Structure formats: structure tokens, C-alpha cells
PDB file of C-alpha atoms in Angstrom:
ATOM      1  CA  MET A   1      19.306  32.510  -0.538  1.00 60.00           C
ATOM      2  CA  LEU A   2      19.844  28.551  -0.022  1.00 54.00           C
ATOM      3  CA  GLU A   3      16.251  28.028  -1.187  1.00 57.00           C
ATOM      4  CA  LYS A   4      17.078  29.688  -4.821  1.00 56.00           C
ATOM      5  CA  ILE A   5      20.141  28.009  -5.248  1.00 52.00           C
ATOM      6  CA  LEU A   6      18.701  24.646  -4.556  1.00 48.00           C
ATOM      7  CA  THR A   7      15.955  25.518  -6.822  1.00 48.00           C
ATOM      8  CA  LYS A   8      18.126  26.649  -9.870  1.00 55.00           C
ATOM      9  CA  MET A   9      19.927  23.183  -9.247  1.00 55.00           C
ATOM     10  CA  ALA A  10      16.461  21.419  -9.317  1.00 48.00           C
ATOM     11  CA  LYS A  11      15.644  23.091 -12.280  1.00 50.00           C
ATOM     12  CA  VAL A  12      18.811  22.225 -13.950  1.00 48.00           C
ATOM     13  CA  VAL A  13      17.954  18.444 -13.180  1.00 48.00           C
ATOM     14  CA  TYR A  14      14.077  18.450 -14.082  1.00 54.00           C
ATOM     15  CA  PRO A  15      14.113  21.381 -16.801  1.00 50.00           C
ATOM     16  CA  GLU A  16      10.700  20.638 -18.268  1.00 65.00           C
ATOM     17  CA  ARG A  17       9.316  20.762 -14.513  1.00 60.00           C
ATOM     18  CA  ASP A  18       7.650  23.641 -12.584  1.00 55.00           C
ATOM     19  CA  ILE A  19       9.318  23.381  -9.172  1.00 53.00           C
ATOM     20  CA  HIS A  20      10.811  25.058  -6.603  1.00 55.00           C
ATOM     21  CA  VAL A  21      12.664  24.412  -3.294  1.00 51.00           C
ATOM     22  CA  GLU A  22      10.931  25.589   0.128  1.00 57.00           C
ATOM     23  CA  LYS A  23      12.583  25.377   3.606  1.00 55.00           C
ATOM     24  CA  ILE A  24       9.554  23.935   6.298  1.00 61.00           C
ATOM     25  CA  GLY A  25      11.247  24.182   9.635  1.00 62.00           C
ATOM     26  CA  LYS A  26      14.744  22.561   9.509  1.00 64.00           C
ATOM     27  CA  GLN A  27      14.146  20.508   6.202  1.00 64.00           C
ATOM     28  CA  PHE A  28      14.256  21.370   2.386  1.00 52.00           C
ATOM     29  CA  PHE A  29      11.572  20.141   0.415  1.00 54.00           C
ATOM     30  CA  MET A  30      10.875  20.069  -3.857  1.00 51.00           C
ATOM     31  CA  CYS A  31       7.329  21.230  -4.359  1.00 57.00           C
ATOM     32  CA  ALA A  32       6.015  20.829  -8.036  1.00 58.00           C
ATOM     33  CA  HIS A  33       3.365  23.038  -9.453  1.00 58.00           C
ATOM     34  CA  ASP A  34       2.680  21.228 -12.210  1.00 74.00           C
ATOM     35  CA  THR A  35       0.896  18.069 -10.877  1.00 86.00           C
ATOM     36  CA  THR A  36      -2.502  16.845 -11.568  1.00 94.00           C
ATOM     37  CA  GLY A  37      -4.746  13.796 -11.036  1.00 94.00           C
ATOM     38  CA  CYS A  38      -5.581  11.257  -8.440  1.00 96.00           C
ATOM     39  CA  ASN A  39      -4.895   7.721  -7.883  1.00 96.00           C
ATOM     40  CA  ASP A  40      -6.689   6.646  -4.377  1.00 97.00           C
ATOM     41  CA  TYR A  41      -8.641   3.515  -6.759  1.00 98.00           C
ATOM     42  CA  LEU A  42      -8.464   2.634 -10.306  1.00 98.00           C
ATOM     43  CA  LEU A  43     -11.333   0.886 -11.967  1.00 98.00           C
ATOM     44  CA  GLU A  44     -11.466  -1.720 -14.150  1.00 97.00           C
ATOM     45  CA  GLY A  45     -12.415  -1.799 -17.783  1.00 97.00           C
ATOM     46  CA  GLN A  46     -12.583   1.204 -19.826  1.00 98.00           C
ATOM     47  CA  TYR A  47     -15.876   3.758 -19.934  1.00 98.00           C
ATOM     48  CA  SER A  48     -17.704   6.051 -21.986  1.00 98.00           C
ATOM     49  CA  TYR A  49     -17.754   9.913 -21.372  1.00 98.00           C
ATOM     50  CA  ASP A  50     -21.612   9.664 -20.084  1.00 97.00           C
ATOM     51  CA  LYS A  51     -20.456   6.642 -17.792  1.00 98.00           C
ATOM     52  CA  VAL A  52     -17.838   8.350 -16.346  1.00 98.00           C
ATOM     53  CA  VAL A  53     -20.065  11.889 -15.332  1.00 97.00           C
ATOM     54  CA  ALA A  54     -22.541   9.107 -14.069  1.00 97.00           C
ATOM     55  CA  LEU A  55     -20.021   7.346 -11.380  1.00 97.00           C
ATOM     56  CA  ASN A  56     -18.895  10.823 -10.747  1.00 97.00           C
ATOM     57  CA  LYS A  57     -22.227  11.589  -9.526  1.00 96.00           C
ATOM     58  CA  LEU A  58     -22.058   8.477  -6.943  1.00 97.00           C
ATOM     59  CA  THR A  59     -19.032  10.133  -5.359  1.00 96.00           C
ATOM     60  CA  GLY A  60     -21.032  13.480  -3.903  1.00 91.00           C
ATOM     61  CA  ASP A  61     -20.938  14.820  -7.222  1.00 78.00           C
ATOM     62  CA  TYR A  62     -17.441  16.097  -6.933  1.00 93.00           C
ATOM     63  CA  HIS A  63     -15.659  17.127  -9.918  1.00 96.00           C
ATOM     64  CA  CYS A  64     -14.045  15.177 -12.885  1.00 97.00           C
ATOM     65  CA  GLY A  65     -11.500  15.563 -15.547  1.00 97.00           C
ATOM     66  CA  PHE A  66     -10.728  14.371 -18.742  1.00 98.00           C
ATOM     67  CA  GLY A  67      -7.642  13.888 -20.901  1.00 98.00           C
ATOM     68  CA  PHE A  68      -4.865  11.741 -22.980  1.00 98.00           C
ATOM     69  CA  CYS A  69      -1.687  10.255 -21.521  1.00 97.00           C
ATOM     70  CA  LYS A  70       0.274   8.483 -24.443  1.00 97.00           C
ATOM     71  CA  GLU A  71       1.382   5.468 -22.167  1.00 97.00           C
ATOM     72  CA  ILE A  72      -2.382   4.912 -20.963  1.00 98.00           C
ATOM     73  CA  GLY A  73      -4.564   6.620 -23.586  1.00 98.00           C
ATOM     74  CA  PRO A  74      -7.724   8.423 -22.691  1.00 98.00           C
ATOM     75  CA  VAL A  75      -7.725   9.108 -18.574  1.00 98.00           C
ATOM     76  CA  ALA A  76     -10.667  10.236 -16.447  1.00 98.00           C
ATOM     77  CA  PHE A  77     -10.391  11.525 -12.875  1.00 98.00           C
ATOM     78  CA  ILE A  78     -13.667  11.275 -10.885  1.00 98.00           C
ATOM     79  CA  GLY A  79     -14.568  12.294  -7.041  1.00 97.00           C
ATOM     80  CA  VAL A  80     -11.805  15.261  -6.951  1.00 96.00           C
ATOM     81  CA  CYS A  81     -12.774  17.798  -4.571  1.00 94.00           C
ATOM     82  CA  ASN A  82     -10.521  20.661  -5.872  1.00 92.00           C
ATOM     83  CA  PRO A  83     -11.359  21.219  -9.826  1.00 92.00           C
ATOM     84  CA  HIS A  84      -7.499  22.280 -10.270  1.00 89.00           C
ATOM     85  CA  PHE A  85      -6.452  18.695  -9.790  1.00 89.00           C
ATOM     86  CA  CYS A  86      -8.547  17.186 -12.531  1.00 92.00           C
ATOM     87  CA  THR A  87      -9.242  20.129 -15.419  1.00 93.00           C
ATOM     88  CA  LYS A  88      -5.612  21.198 -15.930  1.00 93.00           C
ATOM     89  CA  SER A  89      -2.678  19.090 -17.495  1.00 95.00           C
ATOM     90  CA  GLY A  90      -0.047  18.141 -15.507  1.00 94.00           C
ATOM     91  CA  TYR A  91       2.105  15.078 -14.399  1.00 94.00           C
ATOM     92  CA  PHE A  92       0.036  12.434 -12.148  1.00 94.00           C
ATOM     93  CA  GLU A  93       1.323   9.404 -10.258  1.00 96.00           C
ATOM     94  CA  TYR A  94      -0.296   6.631 -12.080  1.00 97.00           C
ATOM     95  CA  ASN A  95       0.254   3.665  -9.635  1.00 97.00           C
ATOM     96  CA  VAL A  96      -1.997   3.045  -7.042  1.00 97.00           C
ATOM     97  CA  HIS A  97      -0.281   1.923  -3.777  1.00 95.00           C
ATOM     98  CA  GLU A  98      -1.844  -1.409  -3.111  1.00 94.00           C
ATOM     99  CA  TYR A  99      -1.861  -3.365  -0.043  1.00 94.00           C
ATOM    100  CA  GLY A 100       1.222  -5.628  -0.065  1.00 88.00           C
ATOM    101  CA  THR A 101       3.063  -3.795  -2.450  1.00 87.00           C
ATOM    102  CA  SER A 102       5.854  -0.750  -2.130  1.00 84.00           C
ATOM    103  CA  LYS A 103       5.042   2.969  -2.857  1.00 86.00           C
ATOM    104  CA  ASP A 104       6.048   3.557  -6.693  1.00 90.00           C
ATOM    105  CA  ARG A 105       5.608   7.588  -7.212  1.00 90.00           C
ATOM    106  CA  SER A 106       6.372   7.387 -11.274  1.00 94.00           C
ATOM    107  CA  GLU A 107       4.563   9.768 -13.103  1.00 95.00           C
ATOM    108  CA  TYR A 108       3.103  10.180 -16.720  1.00 96.00           C
ATOM    109  CA  TYR A 109       2.132  13.539 -18.428  1.00 96.00           C
ATOM    110  CA  PHE A 110      -1.726  14.038 -18.638  1.00 97.00           C
ATOM    111  CA  GLU A 111      -3.031  16.389 -21.551  1.00 97.00           C
ATOM    112  CA  VAL A 112      -6.207  17.810 -20.584  1.00 97.00           C
ATOM    113  CA  TYR A 113      -9.069  17.548 -23.345  1.00 97.00           C
ATOM    114  CA  SER A 114     -11.328  20.331 -24.388  1.00 96.00           C
ATOM    115  CA  ASP A 115     -15.017  19.591 -23.388  1.00 94.00           C
ATOM    116  CA  GLU A 116     -16.059  19.157 -27.103  1.00 96.00           C
ATOM    117  CA  ASP A 117     -13.092  16.320 -27.431  1.00 96.00           C
ATOM    118  CA  ALA A 118     -14.216  15.095 -24.244  1.00 97.00           C
ATOM    119  CA  ARG A 119     -17.464  13.895 -25.201  1.00 97.00           C
ATOM    120  CA  ASN A 120     -16.216  12.018 -27.933  1.00 95.00           C
ATOM    121  CA  ILE A 121     -14.165   9.458 -26.420  1.00 96.00           C
ATOM    122  CA  GLY A 122     -15.680   6.062 -25.273  1.00 95.00           C
ATOM    123  CA  ASN A 123     -12.749   4.297 -23.556  1.00 97.00           C
ATOM    124  CA  TYR A 124     -11.160   6.375 -20.545  1.00 98.00           C
ATOM    125  CA  THR A 125      -9.339   4.797 -18.285  1.00 98.00           C
ATOM    126  CA  VAL A 126     -10.729   5.908 -14.664  1.00 98.00           C
ATOM    127  CA  TYR A 127      -8.973   7.090 -11.685  1.00 98.00           C
ATOM    128  CA  GLY A 128     -10.559   8.133  -8.265  1.00 98.00           C
ATOM    129  CA  PHE A 129     -10.396   9.970  -5.145  1.00 97.00           C
ATOM    130  CA  GLN A 130     -13.321  10.419  -3.474  1.00 97.00           C
ATOM    131  CA  GLY A 131     -16.288   7.855  -3.214  1.00 97.00           C
ATOM    132  CA  LEU A 132     -14.749   4.493  -3.356  1.00 97.00           C
ATOM    133  CA  GLU A 133     -17.389   2.420  -1.572  1.00 96.00           C
ATOM    134  CA  ALA A 134     -20.334   4.129  -3.664  1.00 96.00           C
ATOM    135  CA  VAL A 135     -18.187   3.435  -6.796  1.00 97.00           C
ATOM    136  CA  ALA A 136     -17.567   0.094  -5.975  1.00 96.00           C
ATOM    137  CA  SER A 137     -21.319  -0.872  -5.596  1.00 94.00           C
ATOM    138  CA  LYS A 138     -21.818  -0.115  -9.269  1.00 95.00           C
ATOM    139  CA  VAL A 139     -18.585  -0.895 -11.141  1.00 96.00           C
ATOM    140  CA  PRO A 140     -15.786  -3.484 -10.040  1.00 96.00           C
ATOM    141  CA  ILE A 141     -12.423  -1.750  -8.646  1.00 97.00           C
ATOM    142  CA  SER A 142      -8.846  -2.838 -10.262  1.00 97.00           C
ATOM    143  CA  LYS A 143      -6.734  -1.316  -7.385  1.00 97.00           C
ATOM    144  CA  MET A 144      -7.334   0.527  -4.683  1.00 97.00           C
ATOM    145  CA  GLN A 145      -5.022   2.611  -1.854  1.00 96.00           C
ATOM    146  CA  TYR A 146      -3.868   0.283   0.901  1.00 95.00           C
ATOM    147  CA  ILE A 147      -5.397   2.724   3.383  1.00 94.00           C
ATOM    148  CA  TYR A 148      -8.864   1.775   2.389  1.00 96.00           C
ATOM    149  CA  ASP A 149      -8.240  -1.799   2.012  1.00 96.00           C
ATOM    150  CA  SER A 150      -9.962  -3.852   5.128  1.00 94.00           C
ATOM    151  CA  ARG A 151      -6.823  -6.341   5.215  1.00 93.00           C
ATOM    152  CA  TYR A 152      -4.709  -3.416   6.043  1.00 92.00           C
ATOM    153  CA  LYS A 153      -7.362  -1.430   8.210  1.00 90.00           C
ATOM    154  CA  CYS A 154      -8.596  -4.659  10.254  1.00 86.00           C
ATOM    155  CA  LYS A 155      -4.781  -5.171  10.948  1.00 86.00           C
ATOM    156  CA  LYS A 156      -3.505  -1.530  11.475  1.00 79.00           C
ATOM    157  CA  SER A 157      -6.789  -1.332  14.337  1.00 68.00           C
ATOM    158  CA  GLY A 158      -5.645  -4.257  15.930  1.00 59.00           C
ATOM    159  CA  GLY A 159      -8.500  -6.186  15.084  1.00 50.00           C
ATOM    160  CA  TYR A 160      -7.082  -9.562  14.118  1.00 50.00           C
ATOM    161  CA  ASN A 161     -10.242 -11.066  13.131  1.00 49.00           C
ATOM    162  CA  LYS A 162     -14.259 -10.824  14.255  1.00 48.00           C
ATOM    163  CA  ASP A 163     -13.589 -12.160  17.393  1.00 53.00           C
ATOM    164  CA  LYS A 164     -10.242 -10.971  17.585  1.00 53.00           C
ATOM    165  CA  THR A 165      -8.287 -14.081  18.755  1.00 81.00           C
ATOM    166  CA  ILE A 166      -6.304 -14.702  15.599  1.00 87.00           C
ATOM    167  CA  ILE A 167      -3.199 -13.632  14.051  1.00 92.00           C
ATOM    168  CA  GLU A 168      -3.043 -14.249  10.520  1.00 93.00           C
ATOM    169  CA  MET A 169       0.498 -14.043   8.593  1.00 96.00           C
ATOM    170  CA  ASP A 170       0.743 -12.130   5.351  1.00 95.00           C
ATOM    171  CA  LEU A 171       3.919 -13.558   4.290  1.00 95.00           C
ATOM    172  CA  LYS A 172       6.991 -16.078   5.252  1.00 96.00           C
ATOM    173  CA  LEU A 173      10.795 -15.472   4.699  1.00 95.00           C
ATOM    174  CA  SER A 174      12.616 -18.142   3.319  1.00 95.00           C
ATOM    175  CA  GLY A 175      15.362 -19.763   5.621  1.00 94.00           C
ATOM    176  CA  THR A 176      15.997 -19.381   8.968  1.00 96.00           C
ATOM    177  CA  TYR A 177      17.647 -16.613  11.344  1.00 96.00           C
ATOM    178  CA  SER A 178      19.222 -15.826  14.608  1.00 97.00           C
ATOM    179  CA  PHE A 179      17.761 -13.742  17.089  1.00 96.00           C
ATOM    180  CA  ASN A 180      20.214 -10.616  16.044  1.00 95.00           C
ATOM    181  CA  GLU A 181      19.950 -11.442  12.279  1.00 95.00           C
ATOM    182  CA  ALA A 182      15.900 -11.439  12.476  1.00 94.00           C
ATOM    183  CA  ARG A 183      16.296  -7.948  14.689  1.00 93.00           C
ATOM    184  CA  LEU A 184      18.676  -6.629  12.160  1.00 91.00           C
ATOM    185  CA  LEU A 185      16.345  -7.479   9.504  1.00 90.00           C
ATOM    186  CA  ALA A 186      13.227  -5.956  11.029  1.00 90.00           C
ATOM    187  CA  THR A 187      14.620  -2.897  12.862  1.00 88.00           C
ATOM    188  CA  GLY A 188      18.293  -2.094  11.380  1.00 86.00           C
ATOM    189  CA  THR A 189      19.834  -2.724  14.242  1.00 85.00           C
ATOM    190  CA  THR A 190      20.668  -5.037  17.246  1.00 84.00           C
ATOM    191  CA  LYS A 191      19.976  -2.369  19.791  1.00 86.00           C
ATOM    192  CA  ASP A 192      16.542  -2.489  21.610  1.00 82.00           C
ATOM    193  CA  LYS A 193      14.150   0.114  19.950  1.00 81.00           C
ATOM    194  CA  GLU A 194      10.625   1.754  21.132  1.00 77.00           C
ATOM    195  CA  TRP A 195       9.979   3.888  18.099  1.00 80.00           C
ATOM    196  CA  PHE A 196      10.263   2.820  14.311  1.00 78.00           C
ATOM    197  CA  SER A 197       9.814   4.836  11.163  1.00 76.00           C
ATOM    198  CA  GLY A 198      10.706   4.245   7.611  1.00 72.00           C
ATOM    199  CA  GLU A 199      11.901   0.943   7.171  1.00 76.00           C
ATOM    200  CA  GLU A 200      12.354   0.019  10.482  1.00 80.00           C
ATOM    201  CA  HIS A 201       9.716  -2.408  12.185  1.00 86.00           C
ATOM    202  CA  PRO A 202       8.842  -4.042  15.214  1.00 91.00           C
ATOM    203  CA  ILE A 203       9.402  -7.639  15.582  1.00 93.00           C
ATOM    204  CA  GLN A 204       8.068  -9.901  18.096  1.00 95.00           C
ATOM    205  CA  PHE A 205       9.358 -13.413  18.789  1.00 96.00           C
ATOM    206  CA  ALA A 206       7.145 -16.714  19.707  1.00 96.00           C
ATOM    207  CA  VAL A 207       7.012 -20.148  19.515  1.00 97.00           C
ATOM    208  CA  VAL A 208       4.113 -21.845  17.543  1.00 96.00           C
ATOM    209  CA  GLY A 209       2.822 -25.300  18.311  1.00 91.00           C
ATOM    210  CA  GLY A 210       5.128 -25.572  21.217  1.00 89.00           C
ATOM    211  CA  SER A 211       8.079 -26.322  18.946  1.00 92.00           C
ATOM    212  CA  GLN A 212       8.462 -23.838  15.974  1.00 96.00           C
ATOM    213  CA  TYR A 213      10.334 -20.706  16.776  1.00 98.00           C
ATOM    214  CA  ILE A 214       9.349 -17.680  14.890  1.00 98.00           C
ATOM    215  CA  GLY A 215       9.850 -13.795  14.533  1.00 97.00           C
ATOM    216  CA  ILE A 216       6.825 -12.004  13.581  1.00 96.00           C
ATOM    217  CA  ILE A 217       8.182  -8.881  11.980  1.00 93.00           C
ATOM    218  CA  ASN A 218       5.545  -5.527  11.835  1.00 91.00           C
ATOM    219  CA  LEU A 219       3.706  -6.856  15.186  1.00 90.00           C
ATOM    220  CA  TRP A 220       3.593  -4.805  18.586  1.00 85.00           C
ATOM    221  CA  LYS A 221       4.005  -6.890  21.585  1.00 79.00           C
ATOM    222  CA  HIS A 222       0.470  -8.736  22.618  1.00 76.00           C
ATOM    223  CA  ASP A 223      -0.605 -11.061  25.238  1.00 72.00           C
ATOM    224  CA  ASN A 224      -0.385 -14.863  25.099  1.00 71.00           C
ATOM    225  CA  ASP A 225      -4.249 -14.853  24.689  1.00 80.00           C
ATOM    226  CA  LEU A 226      -4.139 -15.541  20.738  1.00 88.00           C
ATOM    227  CA  LEU A 227      -4.237 -18.355  17.820  1.00 92.00           C
ATOM    228  CA  PHE A 228      -1.575 -18.372  15.249  1.00 94.00           C
ATOM    229  CA  ARG A 229      -2.396 -19.016  11.202  1.00 96.00           C
ATOM    230  CA  ASP A 230       0.377 -19.376   9.100  1.00 97.00           C
ATOM    231  CA  VAL A 231       0.379 -18.019   5.416  1.00 98.00           C
ATOM    232  CA  TRP A 232      -2.656 -19.061   3.706  1.00 97.00           C
ATOM    233  CA  GLU A 233      -1.265 -19.228  -0.058  1.00 98.00           C
ATOM    234  CA  TYR A 234      -3.454 -19.241  -3.225  1.00 97.00           C
ATOM    235  CA  GLY A 235      -4.773 -22.344  -4.084  1.00 96.00           C
ATOM    236  CA  CYS A 236      -4.190 -23.998  -0.572  1.00 97.00           C
ATOM    237  CA  ASP A 237      -6.472 -25.325   1.916  1.00 97.00           C
ATOM    238  CA  GLU A 238      -6.661 -22.854   5.159  1.00 96.00           C
ATOM    239  CA  PRO A 239      -4.121 -23.379   7.487  1.00 96.00           C
ATOM    240  CA  GLU A 240      -5.287 -24.787  10.800  1.00 95.00           C
ATOM    241  CA  LEU A 241      -4.964 -22.402  13.841  1.00 94.00           C
ATOM    242  CA  GLN A 242      -2.257 -23.077  16.260  1.00 95.00           C
ATOM    243  CA  ASP A 243      -1.076 -22.208  20.030  1.00 93.00           C
ATOM    244  CA  ILE A 244       1.436 -19.372  20.216  1.00 94.00           C
ATOM    245  CA  ARG A 245       3.233 -18.024  23.204  1.00 94.00           C
ATOM    246  CA  PHE A 246       5.367 -15.181  22.750  1.00 94.00           C
ATOM    247  CA  LEU A 247       8.968 -15.357  24.461  1.00 95.00           C
ATOM    248  CA  SER A 248      10.833 -12.823  26.369  1.00 94.00           C
ATOM    249  CA  LYS A 249      14.036 -11.374  25.096  1.00 93.00           C
ATOM    250  CA  GLU A 250      16.211 -13.509  27.428  1.00 96.00           C
ATOM    251  CA  GLU A 251      14.245 -16.838  26.325  1.00 96.00           C
ATOM    252  CA  ALA A 252      14.379 -15.669  22.278  1.00 96.00           C
ATOM    253  CA  GLU A 253      18.115 -14.369  22.275  1.00 94.00           C
ATOM    254  CA  LYS A 254      19.346 -18.167  22.983  1.00 95.00           C
ATOM    255  CA  ILE A 255      17.379 -19.295  19.815  1.00 95.00           C
ATOM    256  CA  ASP A 256      19.079 -19.079  16.457  1.00 94.00           C
ATOM    257  CA  ASN A 257      16.453 -20.875  14.331  1.00 96.00           C
ATOM    258  CA  PHE A 258      13.693 -18.495  14.053  1.00 98.00           C
ATOM    259  CA  SER A 259      11.453 -18.640  10.862  1.00 97.00           C
ATOM    260  CA  LEU A 260      10.489 -14.963  10.182  1.00 97.00           C
ATOM    261  CA  TYR A 261       6.895 -13.888   8.775  1.00 96.00           C
ATOM    262  CA  VAL A 262       5.742 -10.542   8.224  1.00 94.00           C
ATOM    263  CA  TYR A 263       2.049  -9.707   9.998  1.00 93.00           C
ATOM    264  CA  ILE A 264       0.941  -6.456   8.128  1.00 91.00           C
ATOM    265  CA  CYS A 265       1.851  -5.324   4.626  1.00 85.00           C
ATOM    266  CA  PRO A 266       3.219  -2.621   3.237  1.00 71.00           C
ATOM    267  CA  TYR A 267       6.210  -3.594   3.963  1.00 67.00           C
ATOM    268  CA  SER A 268       9.528  -3.048   2.196  1.00 69.00           C
ATOM    269  CA  LEU A 269      11.506  -6.088   2.305  1.00 66.00           C
ATOM    270  CA  LYS A 270      14.917  -6.654   0.207  1.00 67.00           C
ATOM    271  CA  THR A 271      13.499  -9.580  -1.388  1.00 63.00           C
ATOM    272  CA  LYS A 272      16.490 -10.205  -3.389  1.00 65.00           C
ATOM    273  CA  GLU A 273      18.654 -10.863   0.016  1.00 70.00           C
ATOM    274  CA  TYR A 274      15.694 -12.287   1.970  1.00 77.00           C
ATOM    275  CA  PRO A 275      13.585 -14.154  -0.485  1.00 88.00           C
ATOM    276  CA  ILE A 276       9.791 -14.553   0.059  1.00 92.00           C
ATOM    277  CA  GLU A 277       8.803 -18.469   0.741  1.00 95.00           C
ATOM    278  CA  LYS A 278       5.038 -18.154   1.188  1.00 96.00           C
ATOM    279  CA  LYS A 279       2.713 -15.013   0.347  1.00 95.00           C
ATOM    280  CA  ASP A 280      -1.009 -14.539   1.252  1.00 96.00           C
ATOM    281  CA  ARG A 281      -3.462 -15.956  -1.260  1.00 97.00           C
ATOM    282  CA  THR A 282      -5.053 -12.548  -1.995  1.00 96.00           C
ATOM    283  CA  PHE A 283      -1.593 -11.015  -3.070  1.00 94.00           C
ATOM    284  CA  ASP A 284      -1.572 -13.353  -6.026  1.00 94.00           C
ATOM    285  CA  ARG A 285      -2.880 -11.902  -8.911  1.00 92.00           C
ATOM    286  CA  ARG A 286      -5.320 -14.812  -9.372  1.00 94.00           C
ATOM    287  CA  PHE A 287      -7.275 -14.081  -6.847  1.00 95.00           C
ATOM    288  CA  LYS A 288     -10.485 -12.461  -7.217  1.00 94.00           C
ATOM    289  CA  PHE A 289     -11.470  -9.602  -5.211  1.00 95.00           C
ATOM    290  CA  GLN A 290     -14.965  -9.212  -6.488  1.00 93.00           C
ATOM    291  CA  LEU A 291     -17.532 -11.627  -4.590  1.00 92.00           C
ATOM    292  CA  PRO A 292     -20.336 -13.729  -6.017  1.00 91.00           C
ATOM    293  CA  ASN A 293     -22.752 -11.222  -4.257  1.00 89.00           C
ATOM    294  CA  GLY A 294     -20.966  -8.395  -5.848  1.00 87.00           C
ATOM    295  CA  THR A 295     -19.364  -6.756  -3.083  1.00 92.00           C
ATOM    296  CA  ASP A 296     -15.371  -6.359  -2.893  1.00 96.00           C
ATOM    297  CA  TYR A 297     -13.671  -8.310  -0.682  1.00 96.00           C
ATOM    298  CA  ARG A 298     -11.387  -5.393   0.176  1.00 97.00           C
ATOM    299  CA  LEU A 299     -14.023  -3.567   1.406  1.00 96.00           C
ATOM    300  CA  VAL A 300     -16.147  -5.819   3.759  1.00 91.00           C
TER     301      VAL A 300
END
């Protein structure tokens, strides 16, 4: 009964959507039946119908679909496992969740073309699901989901770099923080935590170069056999490696001037309250991911 009531309320709020509310376990979830498309990666440039079909074959010859979105223009989806999600009209999430950005689930409406109309279009914006690496070997990728990005995968797996001895920072926050201020920003509490979820992230405290006190957000505890590299900004020389020694809680809570870094993105920072002082060069829009040999830096 409660599911029906909540479904009616949802349809009042979203009258144009085909949705219902479903209870799974002890929680209620809003499920949409009018979604379509994919957004695991977005190709750079625009492509003809025949080129889209050829690129789709690279994905393992999965399904592709063609249609129109008034905010974007002609849109094509490639590498889709289930044809239901590329050959019907519906709402699709057009933002690709790139490494270093927060998730944006905004939607546009996709109106599917007839096959005859689709063949006469020469300027498709192309989103993909499967076959990222195969497609990237032929055409440049504009955006890709962070889970495919080597910058994320390397850090998430614990592989700091090839010899696994260097921890490289993604961001540096402005200002300095006390021990409790830093823990509150990272974990949402000043109490000790062993598990983290949502916007809660582990933080480790250390001293770099023997004198600089730092807190590293989104880093689990590590041994003292590592080297530290500060944020490598766009247009700057690569920072020199420094010795790092991690502090015990007893040592860290005596310090009130920690500089804060973020080790791994994505990370939802309250940037208005805690502005970013430095960001990695690869987060700068001027950074070119396509290397001279044609490979994509994010897939190396």
C-alpha cells in the first residue's frame, strides 16, 4: 500500500515520467522505466552513420542506436549489450562521470530515429558503453567514466606507480587545519572511524621533508617505505620527491597546522568552504590526453 502511495506522489512531482516506487529490503527506491542510452564514454568530434556503425563493430558488434536530442543534436549510442537501451526513446544521463569530478545525473530526452532517417545524418555525437579501448585505438575519446581511467585504477588498486614507492597527490586545499578540523572535513566526525561511506573518507597524517605537516585525505594507512610527490600543476615542472613519515594519532593530535591534500579523486569537496589551492595537471582542460603515438594517457 505504501509503495502505491509513494508512486502516486512521485508521479505528481514527475508527471511526464514513467516511474514507480519499489521497496527493496527496508528501503524504498524510485525506479524509472523510460530511460535509455549509455554514458561510459564520449567520443571527440562528430561522426556519420556509416562511421558509427563501423565503430560499433569494434566494440564486439554490440548494438547501436540513433536519435535526436534538442540540447545536443543527433546522438548515437554504441557498444550497448541490450538493444532495449539504444533503440527506444527515453531519458538518458548525458554527463560522463570523469575522474576528478562529482557525479551529475542530469538527463536529456532522446527521440529515436527511424532507420531511414538515421542513415541520412552525418553529424552524430557518440556515446559508448562496451569496447572503450578498441574504439580509443581508432578515434580520440573526449570523456570516459572514472572507473576506466588509469589515474583512478592505479591508485584504487594500491599501485602508486610502477615501482609502488611513490604517492602522488591530486589536490591541495588552501589554508591550514588542526587535527580535529582535518578529521571533521574528511570523515564528518572527530571520532575514530574504521569504515567509510558516501562523503566520508579516510585521512592519514604525516610529516614531509622532516618539517611540513600534512593530512592526506582518501588514503588508507601505509608503511613508511614511500616517497611523497606534491601536486604536479599544469605548466609546472614535476615536483621533487620527498621523504614522508606517517604520524601516530598521539603525535598528530598535537599539531594544529596541517596542510591538506587529496590522494585520490573523485572526492566531493565543499570547495566554497575549503577552496582548492592546487590541482593535478591532468585536471586542467588544456591537458592533452592523446599522446604523440596515438594512445590515450588515461588508458596507459
